[in-house]
């Protein structure tokens, strides 16, 4: 194989400040150890701090029944891999959301890659927010459906599209995230659902990856907070972020679950998650409703950091625990991230193609195991250094 093409591409990425690399890190609580130094981890999706919680882990391990503690499912659920714990987690989820059914997937990526191609084809129009996650874009492309991406959160545009196109397709699916992973702002799910109700053939798909566990009084997400769970056809989420586990899920109708079991390729053709992971998920889901104090603390420290960035003159997009500091050019983002790192903060630059050209940023993701002092130190650094 001729490697020079790939080397040149890597050199080009490096020259643009867009080269990525893997960094092995040890984890302790809300800190990581990089090159022998402890840094506050501002780049984790462990929003409630559950993944890092040693006591919780110990409690779980002491509670496991060794007989069902399989480290591999050894096949797809459609073969012999459908261990009882998957169905248990699914009925727990359906009950928590008050929906008919739920289905669990190997990851949030599988979920978004698989659901849309299963349910949408040439007879469907997918109307998706411009900022939806790469996994959703890949799912849309695989579906072969017509699609339109509307300006971020521009629901007037969605209203127009529905008016113009609802007669031309079997169905229109509106696809949004509830909390956007790079801007940390929210969708107006209530309005989206009221648009849906104006037509008989419009469905709503919401990815709650960054809100599940964090928002809503029981931690179910933004749909819970906005009171519109019942109107959303697919509420999707991941266990790999706030829940501190791994996997993806959707809550939906019973018919839809049965349909996905028959048609969703990443579910059918991939070895299911280890039952041991699902047992950890079940253990955490059982406690999620009671984690309101963690959600409250996360919300309070997030507000402090957002206020501080606003005071320092950064344009504020976020109203959640995901707080971007916009700097513009990729090389500048890399340089500033380096300065944070020298001062004890692990924060990564987010650059194109993850975000649009010219909007490179540092993305602070706060977690509930950070103390007010941790955030105070970060705020002082932002306020006193000429970044
Ligand atoms: N959806 C969104 C909005 C995401 O941000 C991500 C991951 N960053 C995913 C889905 C994928 O989830 P997972 O990590 O479980 O594959």
mmCIF file of C-alpha atoms and ligand atoms in Angstrom:
data_model
loop_
_atom_site.group_PDB
_atom_site.id
_atom_site.type_symbol
_atom_site.label_atom_id
_atom_site.label_comp_id
_atom_site.label_asym_id
_atom_site.label_seq_id
_atom_site.Cartn_x
_atom_site.Cartn_y
_atom_site.Cartn_z
ATOM 1 C CA UNK A 1 0.000 0.000 0.000
ATOM 2 C CA UNK A 2 1.203 3.493 -0.858
ATOM 3 C CA UNK A 3 1.384 5.474 2.415
ATOM 4 C CA UNK A 4 2.533 8.812 1.045
ATOM 5 C CA UNK A 5 -1.020 9.976 0.263
ATOM 6 C CA UNK A 6 -2.042 9.421 3.867
ATOM 7 C CA UNK A 7 1.123 11.055 5.242
ATOM 8 C CA UNK A 8 0.477 14.131 3.126
ATOM 9 C CA UNK A 9 -3.116 14.298 4.400
ATOM 10 C CA UNK A 10 -1.865 14.091 7.991
ATOM 11 C CA UNK A 11 0.677 16.844 7.315
ATOM 12 C CA UNK A 12 -2.084 19.012 5.862
ATOM 13 C CA UNK A 13 -4.264 18.449 8.934
ATOM 14 C CA UNK A 14 -1.331 19.328 11.190
ATOM 15 C CA UNK A 15 -0.663 22.547 9.240
ATOM 16 C CA UNK A 16 -4.329 23.568 9.680
ATOM 17 C CA UNK A 17 -4.227 22.813 13.410
ATOM 18 C CA UNK A 18 -6.752 20.001 12.834
ATOM 19 C CA UNK A 19 -4.614 16.929 13.525
ATOM 20 C CA UNK A 20 -6.100 14.601 16.125
ATOM 21 C CA UNK A 21 -4.296 12.024 18.204
ATOM 22 C CA UNK A 22 -5.041 9.593 21.002
ATOM 23 C CA UNK A 23 -3.888 10.424 24.542
ATOM 24 C CA UNK A 24 -3.853 7.612 27.125
ATOM 25 C CA UNK A 25 -5.073 8.966 30.465
ATOM 26 C CA UNK A 26 -5.445 7.573 33.944
ATOM 27 C CA UNK A 27 -8.634 8.616 35.728
ATOM 28 C CA UNK A 28 -9.192 9.462 39.380
ATOM 29 C CA UNK A 29 -12.490 11.079 40.330
ATOM 30 C CA UNK A 30 -12.967 14.214 38.261
ATOM 31 C CA UNK A 31 -9.279 14.352 37.410
ATOM 32 C CA UNK A 32 -7.107 12.720 34.781
ATOM 33 C CA UNK A 33 -3.389 12.085 34.970
ATOM 34 C CA UNK A 34 -1.518 13.087 31.837
ATOM 35 C CA UNK A 35 2.289 12.912 31.638
ATOM 36 C CA UNK A 36 2.428 12.489 35.423
ATOM 37 C CA UNK A 37 0.274 15.553 36.182
ATOM 38 C CA UNK A 38 -3.222 15.671 37.633
ATOM 39 C CA UNK A 39 -5.616 17.809 35.628
ATOM 40 C CA UNK A 40 -9.266 18.703 36.213
ATOM 41 C CA UNK A 41 -11.114 16.729 33.535
ATOM 42 C CA UNK A 42 -13.273 19.197 31.638
ATOM 43 C CA UNK A 43 -13.692 16.873 28.671
ATOM 44 C CA UNK A 44 -15.726 14.036 30.101
ATOM 45 C CA UNK A 45 -19.328 13.065 29.413
ATOM 46 C CA UNK A 46 -19.577 11.451 32.857
ATOM 47 C CA UNK A 47 -21.953 14.305 33.701
ATOM 48 C CA UNK A 48 -23.185 12.922 37.029
ATOM 49 C CA UNK A 49 -19.773 11.533 37.993
ATOM 50 C CA UNK A 50 -21.203 8.007 38.178
ATOM 51 C CA UNK A 51 -18.616 6.383 35.939
ATOM 52 C CA UNK A 52 -15.856 7.641 38.233
ATOM 53 C CA UNK A 53 -17.603 6.774 41.504
ATOM 54 C CA UNK A 54 -15.551 4.048 43.241
ATOM 55 C CA UNK A 55 -18.086 3.493 46.018
ATOM 56 C CA UNK A 56 -20.878 2.926 43.568
ATOM 57 C CA UNK A 57 -18.691 0.518 41.606
ATOM 58 C CA UNK A 58 -17.797 -1.398 44.759
ATOM 59 C CA UNK A 59 -21.462 -1.568 45.787
ATOM 60 C CA UNK A 60 -22.381 -2.886 42.361
ATOM 61 C CA UNK A 61 -19.629 -5.503 42.297
ATOM 62 C CA UNK A 62 -20.552 -6.789 45.723
ATOM 63 C CA UNK A 63 -24.178 -7.113 44.611
ATOM 64 C CA UNK A 64 -23.631 -9.064 41.386
ATOM 65 C CA UNK A 65 -24.843 -12.566 40.939
ATOM 66 C CA UNK A 66 -21.854 -14.385 39.400
ATOM 67 C CA UNK A 67 -24.191 -16.748 37.535
ATOM 68 C CA UNK A 68 -25.503 -13.940 35.320
ATOM 69 C CA UNK A 69 -22.267 -11.922 35.217
ATOM 70 C CA UNK A 70 -21.319 -12.757 31.634
ATOM 71 C CA UNK A 71 -18.550 -10.642 30.118
ATOM 72 C CA UNK A 72 -19.739 -11.379 26.585
ATOM 73 C CA UNK A 73 -23.092 -12.085 24.994
ATOM 74 C CA UNK A 74 -21.251 -14.073 22.309
ATOM 75 C CA UNK A 75 -23.818 -13.307 19.630
ATOM 76 C CA UNK A 76 -26.458 -10.951 18.353
ATOM 77 C CA UNK A 77 -29.679 -10.809 20.365
ATOM 78 C CA UNK A 78 -31.400 -12.253 17.307
ATOM 79 C CA UNK A 79 -29.304 -15.416 17.638
ATOM 80 C CA UNK A 80 -28.743 -16.738 21.156
ATOM 81 C CA UNK A 81 -27.579 -13.476 22.749
ATOM 82 C CA UNK A 82 -30.843 -12.170 24.192
ATOM 83 C CA UNK A 83 -29.968 -12.419 27.879
ATOM 84 C CA UNK A 84 -32.849 -11.584 30.270
ATOM 85 C CA UNK A 85 -31.080 -8.470 31.554
ATOM 86 C CA UNK A 86 -31.621 -6.624 28.230
ATOM 87 C CA UNK A 87 -35.368 -7.097 28.412
ATOM 88 C CA UNK A 88 -35.330 -6.118 32.081
ATOM 89 C CA UNK A 89 -33.555 -2.852 31.279
ATOM 90 C CA UNK A 90 -36.000 -2.258 28.441
ATOM 91 C CA UNK A 91 -39.068 -2.694 30.581
ATOM 92 C CA UNK A 92 -37.496 -0.468 33.242
ATOM 93 C CA UNK A 93 -36.958 2.247 30.619
ATOM 94 C CA UNK A 94 -40.462 1.906 29.191
ATOM 95 C CA UNK A 95 -41.870 2.208 32.723
ATOM 96 C CA UNK A 96 -39.720 5.224 33.611
ATOM 97 C CA UNK A 97 -40.840 7.087 30.489
ATOM 98 C CA UNK A 98 -44.420 5.818 30.603
ATOM 99 C CA UNK A 99 -44.085 4.487 27.040
ATOM 100 C CA UNK A 100 -45.124 1.145 25.615
ATOM 101 C CA UNK A 101 -41.678 -0.217 24.880
ATOM 102 C CA UNK A 102 -37.949 0.351 24.727
ATOM 103 C CA UNK A 103 -35.068 -1.170 22.817
ATOM 104 C CA UNK A 104 -31.399 -1.149 23.810
ATOM 105 C CA UNK A 105 -28.485 -0.866 21.367
ATOM 106 C CA UNK A 106 -24.731 -1.345 21.587
ATOM 107 C CA UNK A 107 -24.052 2.381 21.524
ATOM 108 C CA UNK A 108 -25.648 5.711 20.762
ATOM 109 C CA UNK A 109 -23.799 5.584 17.471
ATOM 110 C CA UNK A 110 -25.452 2.276 16.542
ATOM 111 C CA UNK A 111 -28.796 3.713 17.594
ATOM 112 C CA UNK A 112 -28.587 6.720 15.280
ATOM 113 C CA UNK A 113 -26.959 4.761 12.491
ATOM 114 C CA UNK A 114 -29.640 2.087 12.616
ATOM 115 C CA UNK A 115 -33.063 3.515 13.429
ATOM 116 C CA UNK A 116 -33.462 6.003 10.587
ATOM 117 C CA UNK A 117 -32.414 3.594 7.806
ATOM 118 C CA UNK A 118 -34.824 1.015 9.268
ATOM 119 C CA UNK A 119 -37.841 3.324 9.261
ATOM 120 C CA UNK A 120 -37.167 5.764 6.420
ATOM 121 C CA UNK A 121 -36.703 5.349 2.679
ATOM 122 C CA UNK A 122 -37.600 7.098 -0.558
ATOM 123 C CA UNK A 123 -41.149 7.780 0.674
ATOM 124 C CA UNK A 124 -39.848 9.819 3.624
ATOM 125 C CA UNK A 125 -38.570 13.343 4.128
ATOM 126 C CA UNK A 126 -36.190 13.785 7.054
ATOM 127 C CA UNK A 127 -36.014 17.330 8.389
ATOM 128 C CA UNK A 128 -32.991 17.615 10.653
ATOM 129 C CA UNK A 129 -31.340 20.420 12.572
ATOM 130 C CA UNK A 130 -28.062 21.573 10.990
ATOM 131 C CA UNK A 131 -26.152 20.733 14.178
ATOM 132 C CA UNK A 132 -27.248 17.148 14.736
ATOM 133 C CA UNK A 133 -24.532 14.661 15.618
ATOM 134 C CA UNK A 134 -22.417 12.871 12.988
ATOM 135 C CA UNK A 135 -24.093 9.550 13.840
ATOM 136 C CA UNK A 136 -27.480 11.021 12.876
ATOM 137 C CA UNK A 137 -26.091 12.393 9.628
ATOM 138 C CA UNK A 138 -24.683 8.961 8.820
ATOM 139 C CA UNK A 139 -28.058 7.369 9.613
ATOM 140 C CA UNK A 140 -29.858 9.862 7.365
ATOM 141 C CA UNK A 141 -27.452 9.192 4.510
ATOM 142 C CA UNK A 142 -27.813 5.435 4.863
ATOM 143 C CA UNK A 143 -31.607 5.710 4.841
ATOM 144 C CA UNK A 144 -31.686 7.045 1.277
ATOM 145 C CA UNK A 145 -34.577 9.342 2.293
ATOM 146 C CA UNK A 146 -34.864 12.887 0.990
ATOM 147 C CA UNK A 147 -33.580 15.216 3.647
ATOM 148 C CA UNK A 148 -33.402 18.861 4.524
ATOM 149 C CA UNK A 149 -31.187 20.354 7.212
ATOM 150 C CA UNK A 150 -32.604 23.519 8.714
ATOM 151 C CA UNK A 151 -30.678 26.368 10.331
ATOM 152 C CA UNK A 152 -29.980 25.521 13.951
ATOM 153 C CA UNK A 153 -33.168 25.725 16.038
ATOM 154 C CA UNK A 154 -35.031 27.594 13.249
ATOM 155 C CA UNK A 155 -38.490 26.153 13.829
ATOM 156 C CA UNK A 156 -40.193 28.756 11.601
ATOM 157 C CA UNK A 157 -38.328 27.082 8.765
ATOM 158 C CA UNK A 158 -39.539 23.672 9.915
ATOM 159 C CA UNK A 159 -43.096 24.976 9.980
ATOM 160 C CA UNK A 160 -42.757 26.145 6.355
ATOM 161 C CA UNK A 161 -41.262 22.861 5.222
ATOM 162 C CA UNK A 162 -44.049 20.865 6.810
ATOM 163 C CA UNK A 163 -46.630 23.096 5.129
ATOM 164 C CA UNK A 164 -44.981 22.707 1.709
ATOM 165 C CA UNK A 165 -44.080 19.012 1.895
ATOM 166 C CA UNK A 166 -46.480 17.108 4.104
ATOM 167 C CA UNK A 167 -48.651 16.117 1.120
ATOM 168 C CA UNK A 168 -45.696 14.823 -0.882
ATOM 169 C CA UNK A 169 -44.389 12.064 1.387
ATOM 170 C CA UNK A 170 -45.703 9.063 3.287
ATOM 171 C CA UNK A 171 -44.087 10.524 6.384
ATOM 172 C CA UNK A 172 -41.899 13.408 7.511
ATOM 173 C CA UNK A 173 -39.541 12.829 10.423
ATOM 174 C CA UNK A 174 -38.264 15.828 12.366
ATOM 175 C CA UNK A 175 -34.882 14.938 13.863
ATOM 176 C CA UNK A 176 -33.296 16.994 16.625
ATOM 177 C CA UNK A 177 -31.082 16.685 19.661
ATOM 178 C CA UNK A 178 -32.481 17.935 22.915
ATOM 179 C CA UNK A 179 -29.210 19.414 24.186
ATOM 180 C CA UNK A 180 -26.694 20.086 21.445
ATOM 181 C CA UNK A 181 -23.362 18.441 22.035
ATOM 182 C CA UNK A 182 -21.154 21.276 20.816
ATOM 183 C CA UNK A 183 -23.150 24.417 21.660
ATOM 184 C CA UNK A 184 -24.812 23.153 24.846
ATOM 185 C CA UNK A 185 -28.104 24.841 23.970
ATOM 186 C CA UNK A 186 -31.557 23.245 23.890
ATOM 187 C CA UNK A 187 -34.260 22.487 21.370
ATOM 188 C CA UNK A 188 -37.804 23.739 21.822
ATOM 189 C CA UNK A 189 -39.351 20.273 21.945
ATOM 190 C CA UNK A 190 -42.745 21.601 22.960
ATOM 191 C CA UNK A 191 -43.050 23.658 19.800
ATOM 192 C CA UNK A 192 -41.720 20.803 17.660
ATOM 193 C CA UNK A 193 -44.424 18.560 19.086
ATOM 194 C CA UNK A 194 -47.124 21.130 18.461
ATOM 195 C CA UNK A 195 -45.959 21.393 14.817
ATOM 196 C CA UNK A 196 -46.156 17.623 14.564
ATOM 197 C CA UNK A 197 -49.730 17.592 15.847
ATOM 198 C CA UNK A 198 -50.856 19.799 12.943
ATOM 199 C CA UNK A 199 -50.275 16.926 10.485
ATOM 200 C CA UNK A 200 -51.188 13.264 10.392
ATOM 201 C CA UNK A 201 -47.911 12.073 8.881
ATOM 202 C CA UNK A 202 -45.224 13.852 10.891
ATOM 203 C CA UNK A 203 -43.096 12.011 13.462
ATOM 204 C CA UNK A 204 -40.473 13.302 15.901
ATOM 205 C CA UNK A 205 -37.076 11.757 16.677
ATOM 206 C CA UNK A 206 -35.155 13.252 19.599
ATOM 207 C CA UNK A 207 -31.608 12.333 20.623
ATOM 208 C CA UNK A 208 -31.343 13.038 24.367
ATOM 209 C CA UNK A 209 -27.705 11.837 24.556
ATOM 210 C CA UNK A 210 -26.551 14.902 26.510
ATOM 211 C CA UNK A 211 -29.699 15.398 28.577
ATOM 212 C CA UNK A 212 -30.571 11.884 29.738
ATOM 213 C CA UNK A 213 -29.615 11.665 33.415
ATOM 214 C CA UNK A 214 -29.089 15.432 33.629
ATOM 215 C CA UNK A 215 -32.394 17.207 32.959
ATOM 216 C CA UNK A 216 -35.908 16.615 34.243
ATOM 217 C CA UNK A 217 -36.880 15.926 37.830
ATOM 218 C CA UNK A 218 -36.337 12.179 37.331
ATOM 219 C CA UNK A 219 -33.368 12.690 35.007
ATOM 220 C CA UNK A 220 -35.222 11.482 31.914
ATOM 221 C CA UNK A 221 -34.114 14.454 29.849
ATOM 222 C CA UNK A 222 -35.447 17.574 28.196
ATOM 223 C CA UNK A 223 -38.700 15.944 27.049
ATOM 224 C CA UNK A 224 -39.493 15.276 30.693
ATOM 225 C CA UNK A 225 -38.608 18.854 31.622
ATOM 226 C CA UNK A 226 -40.787 20.256 28.824
ATOM 227 C CA UNK A 227 -43.633 17.816 29.464
ATOM 228 C CA UNK A 228 -43.799 16.301 25.977
ATOM 229 C CA UNK A 229 -42.633 12.699 26.324
ATOM 230 C CA UNK A 230 -45.988 11.426 25.041
ATOM 231 C CA UNK A 231 -45.700 13.285 21.717
ATOM 232 C CA UNK A 232 -42.242 12.062 20.726
ATOM 233 C CA UNK A 233 -42.111 8.950 18.579
ATOM 234 C CA UNK A 234 -38.509 7.982 19.316
ATOM 235 C CA UNK A 235 -36.875 9.311 22.482
ATOM 236 C CA UNK A 236 -33.286 8.162 22.151
ATOM 237 C CA UNK A 237 -30.408 8.318 24.569
ATOM 238 C CA UNK A 238 -27.086 6.814 25.506
ATOM 239 C CA UNK A 239 -25.896 5.134 28.687
ATOM 240 C CA UNK A 240 -22.307 6.181 27.962
ATOM 241 C CA UNK A 241 -22.593 9.751 29.172
ATOM 242 C CA UNK A 242 -24.461 10.797 32.343
ATOM 243 C CA UNK A 243 -25.344 7.233 33.224
ATOM 244 C CA UNK A 244 -21.682 6.173 33.380
ATOM 245 C CA UNK A 245 -22.206 2.928 31.463
ATOM 246 C CA UNK A 246 -22.331 2.016 27.781
ATOM 247 C CA UNK A 247 -25.055 1.529 25.160
ATOM 248 C CA UNK A 248 -27.911 3.374 23.497
ATOM 249 C CA UNK A 249 -31.688 3.063 23.699
ATOM 250 C CA UNK A 250 -34.947 4.270 22.289
ATOM 251 C CA UNK A 251 -38.336 4.380 23.975
ATOM 252 C CA UNK A 252 -41.161 4.045 21.470
ATOM 253 C CA UNK A 253 -44.360 2.147 20.693
ATOM 254 C CA UNK A 254 -44.572 -1.644 20.948
ATOM 255 C CA UNK A 255 -45.077 -1.919 17.168
ATOM 256 C CA UNK A 256 -42.015 0.218 16.519
ATOM 257 C CA UNK A 257 -39.897 -1.942 18.816
ATOM 258 C CA UNK A 258 -41.006 -5.082 16.973
ATOM 259 C CA UNK A 259 -40.326 -3.402 13.647
ATOM 260 C CA UNK A 260 -36.793 -2.357 14.664
ATOM 261 C CA UNK A 261 -36.032 -5.883 15.889
ATOM 262 C CA UNK A 262 -36.836 -7.030 12.357
ATOM 263 C CA UNK A 263 -35.231 -4.264 10.347
ATOM 264 C CA UNK A 264 -32.474 -2.499 12.253
ATOM 265 C CA UNK A 265 -29.181 -3.768 10.899
ATOM 266 C CA UNK A 266 -26.796 -2.705 13.734
ATOM 267 C CA UNK A 267 -29.103 -4.527 16.152
ATOM 268 C CA UNK A 268 -29.434 -7.630 14.009
ATOM 269 C CA UNK A 269 -25.855 -7.988 12.785
ATOM 270 C CA UNK A 270 -23.695 -7.122 15.793
ATOM 271 C CA UNK A 271 -22.788 -8.981 18.975
ATOM 272 C CA UNK A 272 -24.912 -7.544 21.779
ATOM 273 C CA UNK A 273 -23.308 -5.686 24.686
ATOM 274 C CA UNK A 274 -21.862 -7.811 27.486
ATOM 275 C CA UNK A 275 -24.598 -8.732 29.994
ATOM 276 C CA UNK A 276 -22.173 -7.466 32.693
ATOM 277 C CA UNK A 277 -22.450 -3.964 31.211
ATOM 278 C CA UNK A 278 -26.229 -4.207 31.122
ATOM 279 C CA UNK A 279 -26.243 -5.243 34.770
ATOM 280 C CA UNK A 280 -24.282 -2.088 35.610
ATOM 281 C CA UNK A 281 -26.772 -0.075 33.536
ATOM 282 C CA UNK A 282 -29.689 -1.691 35.405
ATOM 283 C CA UNK A 283 -28.010 -0.915 38.754
ATOM 284 C CA UNK A 284 -27.597 2.764 37.817
ATOM 285 C CA UNK A 285 -31.049 3.169 36.240
ATOM 286 C CA UNK A 286 -32.545 1.984 39.502
ATOM 287 C CA UNK A 287 -30.868 4.923 41.243
ATOM 288 C CA UNK A 288 -31.258 7.591 38.574
ATOM 289 C CA UNK A 289 -34.476 9.128 39.795
ATOM 290 C CA UNK A 290 -32.908 9.705 43.223
ATOM 291 C CA UNK A 291 -29.938 11.590 41.835
ATOM 292 C CA UNK A 292 -31.664 14.962 41.840
ATOM 293 C CA UNK A 293 -29.050 16.484 44.234
ATOM 294 C CA UNK A 294 -26.309 15.685 41.699
ATOM 295 C CA UNK A 295 -28.375 17.266 38.909
ATOM 296 C CA UNK A 296 -28.913 20.373 41.042
ATOM 297 C CA UNK A 297 -25.213 20.724 41.859
ATOM 298 C CA UNK A 298 -24.283 20.299 38.185
ATOM 299 C CA UNK A 299 -26.774 22.957 37.211
ATOM 300 C CA UNK A 300 -25.403 25.387 39.839
ATOM 301 C CA UNK A 301 -21.719 25.030 38.914
ATOM 302 C CA UNK A 302 -22.652 25.278 35.226
ATOM 303 C CA UNK A 303 -24.410 28.564 35.811
ATOM 304 C CA UNK A 304 -21.316 29.912 37.607
ATOM 305 C CA UNK A 305 -19.036 29.048 34.693
ATOM 306 C CA UNK A 306 -21.448 30.445 32.100
ATOM 307 C CA UNK A 307 -21.699 33.728 34.020
ATOM 308 C CA UNK A 308 -17.911 33.950 34.247
ATOM 309 C CA UNK A 309 -17.447 33.430 30.508
ATOM 310 C CA UNK A 310 -20.108 36.026 29.803
ATOM 311 C CA UNK A 311 -18.330 38.506 32.083
ATOM 312 C CA UNK A 312 -15.069 37.833 30.205
ATOM 313 C CA UNK A 313 -16.806 38.772 26.948
ATOM 314 C CA UNK A 314 -17.241 35.352 25.318
ATOM 315 C CA UNK A 315 -20.436 34.914 23.294
ATOM 316 C CA UNK A 316 -22.583 32.494 25.229
ATOM 317 C CA UNK A 317 -24.470 29.823 23.306
ATOM 318 C CA UNK A 318 -25.082 27.418 26.145
ATOM 319 C CA UNK A 319 -27.704 27.147 28.851
ATOM 320 C CA UNK A 320 -26.572 23.752 30.144
ATOM 321 C CA UNK A 321 -23.541 21.914 31.572
ATOM 322 C CA UNK A 322 -21.880 21.858 28.120
ATOM 323 C CA UNK A 323 -20.228 25.221 27.828
ATOM 324 C CA UNK A 324 -18.238 26.167 24.745
ATOM 325 C CA UNK A 325 -15.701 28.979 24.752
ATOM 326 C CA UNK A 326 -15.642 30.150 21.155
ATOM 327 C CA UNK A 327 -12.228 31.183 19.850
ATOM 328 C CA UNK A 328 -12.608 30.938 16.041
ATOM 329 C CA UNK A 329 -9.447 29.570 14.441
ATOM 330 C CA UNK A 330 -8.340 25.980 15.005
ATOM 331 C CA UNK A 331 -4.706 26.844 15.758
ATOM 332 C CA UNK A 332 -5.837 29.375 18.372
ATOM 333 C CA UNK A 333 -8.079 26.780 20.009
ATOM 334 C CA UNK A 334 -5.157 24.337 20.154
ATOM 335 C CA UNK A 335 -2.869 26.968 21.645
ATOM 336 C CA UNK A 336 -5.359 28.057 24.316
ATOM 337 C CA UNK A 337 -6.142 24.445 25.225
ATOM 338 C CA UNK A 338 -2.383 24.010 25.779
ATOM 339 C CA UNK A 339 -2.370 26.944 28.170
ATOM 340 C CA UNK A 340 -5.269 25.515 30.137
ATOM 341 C CA UNK A 341 -3.401 22.257 30.331
ATOM 342 C CA UNK A 342 -0.228 23.912 31.656
ATOM 343 C CA UNK A 343 -2.420 25.354 34.400
ATOM 344 C CA UNK A 344 -4.086 22.132 35.497
ATOM 345 C CA UNK A 345 -7.160 21.881 33.268
ATOM 346 C CA UNK A 346 -7.794 19.148 30.740
ATOM 347 C CA UNK A 347 -9.960 20.747 28.080
ATOM 348 C CA UNK A 348 -9.847 19.838 24.430
ATOM 349 C CA UNK A 349 -10.104 22.041 21.386
ATOM 350 C CA UNK A 350 -13.073 21.166 19.185
ATOM 351 C CA UNK A 351 -12.316 21.888 15.561
ATOM 352 C CA UNK A 352 -13.741 21.350 12.096
ATOM 353 C CA UNK A 353 -15.145 19.040 10.868
ATOM 354 C CA UNK A 354 -16.787 18.473 14.284
ATOM 355 C CA UNK A 355 -17.900 22.125 14.286
ATOM 356 C CA UNK A 356 -18.321 24.534 11.351
ATOM 357 C CA UNK A 357 -15.237 26.212 9.861
ATOM 358 C CA UNK A 358 -14.224 29.326 11.854
ATOM 359 C CA UNK A 359 -16.035 28.251 15.018
ATOM 360 C CA UNK A 360 -13.283 26.262 16.744
ATOM 361 C CA UNK A 361 -13.779 26.254 20.471
ATOM 362 C CA UNK A 362 -12.852 24.873 23.812
ATOM 363 C CA UNK A 363 -15.672 22.733 25.079
ATOM 364 C CA UNK A 364 -16.070 22.650 28.837
ATOM 365 C CA UNK A 365 -18.164 19.705 29.963
ATOM 366 C CA UNK A 366 -18.881 19.946 33.673
ATOM 367 C CA UNK A 367 -19.516 16.938 35.869
ATOM 368 C CA UNK A 368 -21.322 16.715 39.204
ATOM 369 C CA UNK A 369 -18.229 15.395 41.006
ATOM 370 C CA UNK A 370 -16.481 18.758 40.558
ATOM 371 C CA UNK A 371 -16.592 20.961 43.621
ATOM 372 C CA UNK A 372 -17.462 24.648 43.757
ATOM 373 C CA UNK A 373 -13.760 25.205 44.540
ATOM 374 C CA UNK A 374 -12.725 23.397 41.342
ATOM 375 C CA UNK A 375 -14.980 25.687 39.324
ATOM 376 C CA UNK A 376 -13.798 28.739 41.293
ATOM 377 C CA UNK A 377 -10.172 27.954 40.367
ATOM 378 C CA UNK A 378 -11.149 27.557 36.715
ATOM 379 C CA UNK A 379 -13.080 30.829 36.743
ATOM 380 C CA UNK A 380 -10.151 32.684 38.301
ATOM 381 C CA UNK A 381 -7.841 31.340 35.615
ATOM 382 C CA UNK A 382 -10.232 32.456 32.860
ATOM 383 C CA UNK A 383 -10.639 35.881 34.468
ATOM 384 C CA UNK A 384 -7.007 36.633 35.197
ATOM 385 C CA UNK A 385 -5.119 35.263 32.223
ATOM 386 C CA UNK A 386 -5.070 36.966 28.851
ATOM 387 C CA UNK A 387 -6.324 34.037 26.805
HETATM 388 N N1 LIG B 1 -25.723 11.193 19.902
HETATM 389 C C1 LIG B 1 -25.099 12.313 20.285
HETATM 390 C C2 LIG B 1 -25.842 13.594 20.240
HETATM 391 C C3 LIG B 1 -23.769 12.267 20.713
HETATM 392 O O1 LIG B 1 -23.157 13.394 21.093
HETATM 393 C C4 LIG B 1 -23.091 11.025 20.738
HETATM 394 C C5 LIG B 1 -21.669 10.865 21.216
HETATM 395 N N2 LIG B 1 -20.922 11.935 21.395
HETATM 396 C C6 LIG B 1 -23.774 9.900 20.314
HETATM 397 C C7 LIG B 1 -25.094 10.010 19.914
HETATM 398 C C8 LIG B 1 -23.109 8.568 20.299
HETATM 399 O O2 LIG B 1 -23.293 7.941 21.519
HETATM 400 P P1 LIG B 1 -22.325 6.774 22.000
HETATM 401 O O3 LIG B 1 -21.108 7.443 22.530
HETATM 402 O O4 LIG B 1 -23.103 6.021 23.007
HETATM 403 O O5 LIG B 1 -22.000 5.969 20.784
#
